[in-house]
Coordinates of N, CA, C and O and ligand atoms in Angstrom, one line a residue:
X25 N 34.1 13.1 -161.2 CA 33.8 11.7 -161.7 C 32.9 11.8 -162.9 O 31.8 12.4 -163.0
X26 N 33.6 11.0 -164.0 CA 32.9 11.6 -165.8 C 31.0 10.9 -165.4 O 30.0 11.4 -165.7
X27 N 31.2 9.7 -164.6 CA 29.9 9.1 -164.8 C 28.8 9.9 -163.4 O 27.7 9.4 -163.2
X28 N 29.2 10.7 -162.8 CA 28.4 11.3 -161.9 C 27.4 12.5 -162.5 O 27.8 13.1 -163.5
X29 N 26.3 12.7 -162.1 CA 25.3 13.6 -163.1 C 25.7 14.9 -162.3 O 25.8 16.0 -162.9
X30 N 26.0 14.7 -161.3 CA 26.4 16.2 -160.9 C 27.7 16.9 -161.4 O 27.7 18.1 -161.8
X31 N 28.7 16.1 -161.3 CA 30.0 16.5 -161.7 C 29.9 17.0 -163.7 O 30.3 17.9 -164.4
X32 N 29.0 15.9 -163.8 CA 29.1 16.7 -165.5 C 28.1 17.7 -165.6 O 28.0 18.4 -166.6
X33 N 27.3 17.8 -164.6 CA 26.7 19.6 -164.8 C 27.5 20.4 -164.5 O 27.7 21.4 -165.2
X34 N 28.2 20.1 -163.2 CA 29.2 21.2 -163.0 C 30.3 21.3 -164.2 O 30.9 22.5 -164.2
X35 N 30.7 20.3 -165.2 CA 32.1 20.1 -165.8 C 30.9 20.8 -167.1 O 31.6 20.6 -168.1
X36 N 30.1 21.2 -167.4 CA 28.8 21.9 -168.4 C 28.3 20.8 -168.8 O 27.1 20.9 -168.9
X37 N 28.7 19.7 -169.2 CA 28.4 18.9 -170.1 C 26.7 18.3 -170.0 O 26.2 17.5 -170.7
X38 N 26.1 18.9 -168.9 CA 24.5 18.3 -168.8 C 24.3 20.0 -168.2 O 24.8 20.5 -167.2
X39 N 23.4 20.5 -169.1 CA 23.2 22.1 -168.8 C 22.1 21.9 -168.2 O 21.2 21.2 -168.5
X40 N 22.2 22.9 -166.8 CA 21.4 23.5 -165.4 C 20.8 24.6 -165.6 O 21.3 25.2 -166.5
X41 N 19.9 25.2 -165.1 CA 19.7 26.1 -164.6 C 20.5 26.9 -163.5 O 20.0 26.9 -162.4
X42 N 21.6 27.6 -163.6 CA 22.1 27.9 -162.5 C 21.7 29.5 -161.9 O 21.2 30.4 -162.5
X43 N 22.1 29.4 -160.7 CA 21.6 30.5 -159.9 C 23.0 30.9 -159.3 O 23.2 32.1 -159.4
X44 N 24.2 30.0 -158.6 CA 25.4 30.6 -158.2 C 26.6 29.9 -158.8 O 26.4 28.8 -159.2
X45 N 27.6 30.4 -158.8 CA 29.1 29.5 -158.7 C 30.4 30.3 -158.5 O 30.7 31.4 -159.0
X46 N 31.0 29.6 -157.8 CA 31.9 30.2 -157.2 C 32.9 28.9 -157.6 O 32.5 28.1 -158.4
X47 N 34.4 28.7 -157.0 CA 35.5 28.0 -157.4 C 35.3 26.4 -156.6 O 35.8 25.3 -156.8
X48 N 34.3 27.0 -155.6 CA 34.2 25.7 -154.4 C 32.5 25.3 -154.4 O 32.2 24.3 -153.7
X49 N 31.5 25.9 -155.0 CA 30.0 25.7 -155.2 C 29.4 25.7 -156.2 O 30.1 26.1 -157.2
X50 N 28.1 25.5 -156.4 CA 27.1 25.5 -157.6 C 25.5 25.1 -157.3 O 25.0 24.0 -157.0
X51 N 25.1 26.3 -157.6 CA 23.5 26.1 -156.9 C 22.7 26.1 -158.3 O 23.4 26.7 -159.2
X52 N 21.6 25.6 -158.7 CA 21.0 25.5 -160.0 C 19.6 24.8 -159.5 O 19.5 23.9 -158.6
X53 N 18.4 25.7 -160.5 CA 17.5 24.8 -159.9 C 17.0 23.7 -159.7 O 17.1 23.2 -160.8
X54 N 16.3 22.7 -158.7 CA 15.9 21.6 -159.2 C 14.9 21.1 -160.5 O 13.8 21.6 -160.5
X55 N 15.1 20.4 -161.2 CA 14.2 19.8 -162.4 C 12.9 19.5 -161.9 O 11.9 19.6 -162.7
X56 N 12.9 19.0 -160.7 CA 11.3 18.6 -160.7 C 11.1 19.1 -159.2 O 11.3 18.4 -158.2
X57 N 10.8 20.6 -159.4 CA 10.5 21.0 -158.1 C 9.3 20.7 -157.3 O 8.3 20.2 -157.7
X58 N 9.5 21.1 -156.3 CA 8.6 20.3 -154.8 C 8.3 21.4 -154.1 O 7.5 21.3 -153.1
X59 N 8.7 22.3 -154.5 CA 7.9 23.9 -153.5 C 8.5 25.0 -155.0 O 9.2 24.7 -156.0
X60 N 7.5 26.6 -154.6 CA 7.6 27.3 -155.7 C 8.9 27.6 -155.7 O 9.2 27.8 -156.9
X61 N 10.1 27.9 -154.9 CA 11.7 28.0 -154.8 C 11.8 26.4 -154.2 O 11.2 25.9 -153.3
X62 N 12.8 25.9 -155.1 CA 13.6 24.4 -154.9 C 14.9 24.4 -155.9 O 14.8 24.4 -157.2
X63 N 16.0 24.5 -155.2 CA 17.1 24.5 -155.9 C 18.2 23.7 -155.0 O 17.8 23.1 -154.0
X64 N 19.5 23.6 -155.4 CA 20.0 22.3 -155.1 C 21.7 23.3 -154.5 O 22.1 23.9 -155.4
X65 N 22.1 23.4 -153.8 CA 23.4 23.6 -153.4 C 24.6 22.2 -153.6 O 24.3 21.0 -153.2
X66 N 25.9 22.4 -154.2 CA 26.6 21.3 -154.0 C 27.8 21.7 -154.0 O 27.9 22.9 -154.4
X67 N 28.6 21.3 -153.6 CA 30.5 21.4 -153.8 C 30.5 20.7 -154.9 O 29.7 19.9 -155.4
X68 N 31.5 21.3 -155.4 CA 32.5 21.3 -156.6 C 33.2 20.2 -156.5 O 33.7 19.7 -157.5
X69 N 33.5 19.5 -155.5 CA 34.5 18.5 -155.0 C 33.4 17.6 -155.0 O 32.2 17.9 -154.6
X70 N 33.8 16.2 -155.5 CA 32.6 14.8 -155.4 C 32.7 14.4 -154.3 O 33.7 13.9 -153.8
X71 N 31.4 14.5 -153.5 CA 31.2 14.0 -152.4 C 30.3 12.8 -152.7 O 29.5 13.0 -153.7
X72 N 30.2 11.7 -152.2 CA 29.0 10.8 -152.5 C 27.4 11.0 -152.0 O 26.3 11.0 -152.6
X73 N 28.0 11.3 -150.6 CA 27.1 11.6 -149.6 C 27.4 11.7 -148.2 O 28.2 11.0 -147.7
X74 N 26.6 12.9 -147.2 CA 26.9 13.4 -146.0 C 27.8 12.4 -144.8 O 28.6 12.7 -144.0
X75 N 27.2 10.8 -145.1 CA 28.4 9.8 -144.3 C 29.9 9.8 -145.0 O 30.8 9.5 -144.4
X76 N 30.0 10.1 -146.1 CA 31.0 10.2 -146.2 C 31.8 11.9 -146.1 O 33.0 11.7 -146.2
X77 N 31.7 12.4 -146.0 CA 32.1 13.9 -145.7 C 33.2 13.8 -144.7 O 33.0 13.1 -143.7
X78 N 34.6 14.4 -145.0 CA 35.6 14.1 -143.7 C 35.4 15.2 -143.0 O 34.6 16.1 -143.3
X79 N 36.3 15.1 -141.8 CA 36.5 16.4 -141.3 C 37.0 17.5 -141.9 O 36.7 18.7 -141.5
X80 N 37.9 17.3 -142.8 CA 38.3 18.4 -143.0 C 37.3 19.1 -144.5 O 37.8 19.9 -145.3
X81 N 36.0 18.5 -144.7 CA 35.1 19.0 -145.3 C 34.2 19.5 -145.0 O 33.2 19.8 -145.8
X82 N 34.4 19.7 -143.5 CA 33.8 20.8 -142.6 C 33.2 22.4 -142.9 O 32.1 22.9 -142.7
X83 N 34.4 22.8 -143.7 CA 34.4 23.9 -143.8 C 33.3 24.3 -145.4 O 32.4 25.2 -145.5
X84 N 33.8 23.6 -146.1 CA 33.0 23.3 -147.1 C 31.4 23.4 -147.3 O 30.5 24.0 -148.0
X85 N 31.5 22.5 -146.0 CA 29.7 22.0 -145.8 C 29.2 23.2 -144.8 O 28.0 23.5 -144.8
X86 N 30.0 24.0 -144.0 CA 29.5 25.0 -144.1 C 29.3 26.4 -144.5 O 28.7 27.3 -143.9
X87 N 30.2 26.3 -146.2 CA 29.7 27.2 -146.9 C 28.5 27.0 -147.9 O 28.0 28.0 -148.5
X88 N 27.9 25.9 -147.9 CA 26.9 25.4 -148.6 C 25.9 25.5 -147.3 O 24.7 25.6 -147.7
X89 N 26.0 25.4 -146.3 CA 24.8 26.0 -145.7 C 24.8 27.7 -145.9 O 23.9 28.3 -146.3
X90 N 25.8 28.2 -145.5 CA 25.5 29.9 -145.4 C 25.0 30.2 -147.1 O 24.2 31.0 -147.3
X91 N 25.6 29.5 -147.9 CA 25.2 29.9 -149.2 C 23.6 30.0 -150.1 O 23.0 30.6 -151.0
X92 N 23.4 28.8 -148.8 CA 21.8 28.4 -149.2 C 21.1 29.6 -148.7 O 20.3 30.3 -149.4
X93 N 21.6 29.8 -147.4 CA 20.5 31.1 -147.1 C 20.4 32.2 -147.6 O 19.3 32.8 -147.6
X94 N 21.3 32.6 -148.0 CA 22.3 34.1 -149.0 C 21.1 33.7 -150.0 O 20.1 34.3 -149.9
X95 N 21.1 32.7 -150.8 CA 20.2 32.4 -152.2 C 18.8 32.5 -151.7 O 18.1 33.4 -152.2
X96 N 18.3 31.8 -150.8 CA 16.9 31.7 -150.7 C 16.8 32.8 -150.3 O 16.0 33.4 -151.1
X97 N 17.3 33.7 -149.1 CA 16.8 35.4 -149.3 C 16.9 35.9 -150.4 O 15.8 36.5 -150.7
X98 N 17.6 36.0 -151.2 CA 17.7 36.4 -152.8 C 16.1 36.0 -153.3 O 15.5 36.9 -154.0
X99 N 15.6 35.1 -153.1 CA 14.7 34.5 -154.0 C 12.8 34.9 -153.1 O 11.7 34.5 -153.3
X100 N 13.2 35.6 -152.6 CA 12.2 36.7 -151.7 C 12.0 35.6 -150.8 O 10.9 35.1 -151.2
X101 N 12.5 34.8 -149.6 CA 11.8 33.8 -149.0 C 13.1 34.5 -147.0 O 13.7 33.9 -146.0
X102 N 12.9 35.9 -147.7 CA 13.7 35.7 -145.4 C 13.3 36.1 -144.7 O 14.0 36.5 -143.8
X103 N 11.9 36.3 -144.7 CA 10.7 36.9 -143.9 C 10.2 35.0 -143.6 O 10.4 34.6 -142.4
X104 N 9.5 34.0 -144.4 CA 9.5 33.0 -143.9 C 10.1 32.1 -144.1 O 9.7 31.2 -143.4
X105 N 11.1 31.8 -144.7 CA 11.9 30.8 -144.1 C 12.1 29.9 -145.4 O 12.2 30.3 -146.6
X106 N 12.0 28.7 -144.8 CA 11.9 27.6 -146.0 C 12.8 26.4 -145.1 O 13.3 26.4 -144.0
X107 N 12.6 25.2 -146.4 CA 13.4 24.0 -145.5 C 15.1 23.9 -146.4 O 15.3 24.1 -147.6
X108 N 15.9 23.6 -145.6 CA 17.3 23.0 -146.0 C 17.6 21.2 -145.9 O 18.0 20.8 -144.8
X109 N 17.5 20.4 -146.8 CA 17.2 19.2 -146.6 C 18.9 18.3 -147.1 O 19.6 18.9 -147.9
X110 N 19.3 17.2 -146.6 CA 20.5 16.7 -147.3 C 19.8 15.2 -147.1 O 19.5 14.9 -145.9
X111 N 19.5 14.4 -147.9 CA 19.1 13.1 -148.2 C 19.8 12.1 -148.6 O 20.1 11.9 -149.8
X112 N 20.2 11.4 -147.7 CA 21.3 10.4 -147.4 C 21.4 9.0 -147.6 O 20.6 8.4 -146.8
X113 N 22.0 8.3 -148.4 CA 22.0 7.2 -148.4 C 20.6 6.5 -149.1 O 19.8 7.3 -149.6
X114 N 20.2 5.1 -149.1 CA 18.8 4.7 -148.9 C 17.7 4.7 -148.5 O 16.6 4.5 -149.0
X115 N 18.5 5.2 -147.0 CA 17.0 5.2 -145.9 C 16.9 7.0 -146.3 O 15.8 7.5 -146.1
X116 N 17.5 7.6 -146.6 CA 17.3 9.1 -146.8 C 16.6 9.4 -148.0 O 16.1 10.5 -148.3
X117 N 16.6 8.3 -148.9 CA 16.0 7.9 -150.4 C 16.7 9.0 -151.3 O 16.1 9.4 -152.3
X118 N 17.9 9.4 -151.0 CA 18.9 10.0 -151.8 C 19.4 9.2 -153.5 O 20.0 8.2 -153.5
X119 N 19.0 9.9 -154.7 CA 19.1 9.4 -155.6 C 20.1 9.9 -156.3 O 20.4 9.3 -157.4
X120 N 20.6 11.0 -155.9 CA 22.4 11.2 -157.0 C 23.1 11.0 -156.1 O 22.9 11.7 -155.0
X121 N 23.9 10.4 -156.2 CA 25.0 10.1 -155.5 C 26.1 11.3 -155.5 O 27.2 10.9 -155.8
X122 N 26.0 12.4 -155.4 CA 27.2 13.6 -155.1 C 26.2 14.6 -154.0 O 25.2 15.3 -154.2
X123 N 26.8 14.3 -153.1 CA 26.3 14.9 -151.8 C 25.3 16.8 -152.2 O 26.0 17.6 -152.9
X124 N 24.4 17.2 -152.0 CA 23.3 17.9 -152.4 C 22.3 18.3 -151.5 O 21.4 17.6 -151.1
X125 N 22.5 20.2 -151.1 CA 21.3 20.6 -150.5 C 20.0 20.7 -150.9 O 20.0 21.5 -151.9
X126 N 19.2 20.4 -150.6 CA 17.6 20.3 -151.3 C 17.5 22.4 -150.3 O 17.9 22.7 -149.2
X127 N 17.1 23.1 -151.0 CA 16.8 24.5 -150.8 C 15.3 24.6 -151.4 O 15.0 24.5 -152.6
X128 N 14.6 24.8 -150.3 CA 12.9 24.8 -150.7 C 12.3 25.9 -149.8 O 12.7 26.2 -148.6
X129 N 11.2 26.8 -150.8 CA 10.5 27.7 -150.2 C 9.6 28.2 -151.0 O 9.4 27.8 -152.2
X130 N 8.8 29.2 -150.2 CA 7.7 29.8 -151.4 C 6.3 29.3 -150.6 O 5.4 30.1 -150.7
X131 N 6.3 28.1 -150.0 CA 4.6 27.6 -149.2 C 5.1 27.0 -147.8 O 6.2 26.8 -147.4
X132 N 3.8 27.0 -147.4 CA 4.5 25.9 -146.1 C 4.4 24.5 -146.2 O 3.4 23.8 -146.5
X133 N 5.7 24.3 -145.7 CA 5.9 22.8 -145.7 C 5.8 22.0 -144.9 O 5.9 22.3 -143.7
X134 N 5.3 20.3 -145.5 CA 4.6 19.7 -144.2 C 5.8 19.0 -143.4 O 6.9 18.7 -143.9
X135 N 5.3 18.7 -142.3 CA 6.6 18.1 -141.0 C 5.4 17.3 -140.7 O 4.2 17.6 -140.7
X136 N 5.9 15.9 -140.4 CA 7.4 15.1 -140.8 C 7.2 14.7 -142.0 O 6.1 14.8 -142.6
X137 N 8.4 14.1 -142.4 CA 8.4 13.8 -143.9 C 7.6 12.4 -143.9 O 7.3 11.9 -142.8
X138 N 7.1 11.9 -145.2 CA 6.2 10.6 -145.0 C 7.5 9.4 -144.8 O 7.2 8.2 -144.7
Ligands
LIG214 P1 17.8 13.3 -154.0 O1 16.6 12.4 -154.2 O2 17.9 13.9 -152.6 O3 19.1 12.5 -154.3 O4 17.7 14.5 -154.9 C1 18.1 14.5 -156.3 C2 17.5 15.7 -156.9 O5 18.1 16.0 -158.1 C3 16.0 15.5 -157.2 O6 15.2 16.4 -156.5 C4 15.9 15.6 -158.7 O7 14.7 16.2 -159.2 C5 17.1 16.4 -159.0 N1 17.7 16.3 -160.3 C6 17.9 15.2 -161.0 N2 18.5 15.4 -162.2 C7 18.6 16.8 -162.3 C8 19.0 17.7 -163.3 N3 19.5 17.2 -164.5 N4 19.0 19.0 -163.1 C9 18.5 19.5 -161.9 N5 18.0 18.7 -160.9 C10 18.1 17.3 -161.1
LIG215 ZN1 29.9 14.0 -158.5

């Protein structure tokens, strides 16, 4: 989608910081990070957001989980951990609309969210 911010990073046309890509992902860091590792996992395929995800995008969504973790151990964080976040819709206060793992580590994070 030409007007989606994600699609034209992936398509180069808004240059990222990238960290992976493969034929079906793209991990790159976030711009206004929120812990000292914060980077963004997404498919290649336009998703809007996690309600809309079909079943048969199952598979997908869980290569962008295994992927996240593969990266965040990369990034010295698999001794503690870190959070995996997908922020949905309004009430999730999700603001790009192409479905997107939030990948955070490096401090501890506070629970629950405000
Ligand atoms: P969300 O609020 O869950 O929709 O998250 C969107 C995230 O995208 C935010 O954390 C933004 O900082 C991040 N973001 C927005 N524009 C860019 C960009 N051009 N490059 C990298 N991250 C971005
Ligand atoms: Zn998109």
């Amino acid at each position: 989608m030409s007007d989606c911010l994600f699609c034209r990073i992936i398509s180069g046309g808004i240059p990222s910081k990238k960290i992976y890509e493969d034929n079906e992902l793209l991990a790159f860091y976030d711009i206004s990070p929120q812990a000292p590792v914060h980077f963004l996992v997404i498919p290649k395929k336009h998703i809007s957001n996690l309600m809309e995800a079909a079943p048969e995008d199952a598979v997908l969504l869980g290569k962008m989980l295994h992927k996240a973790q593969e990266l965040l151990s990369e990034q010295g964080c698999a001794e503690k951990g870190g959070r995996f976040v997908i922020n949905c819709k309004s009430d999730g206060m999700q603001t790009v609309e192409h479905i997107h793992l939030h990948v955070l580590g490096g401090r501890s994070l506070g629970w629950p969210p405000g």
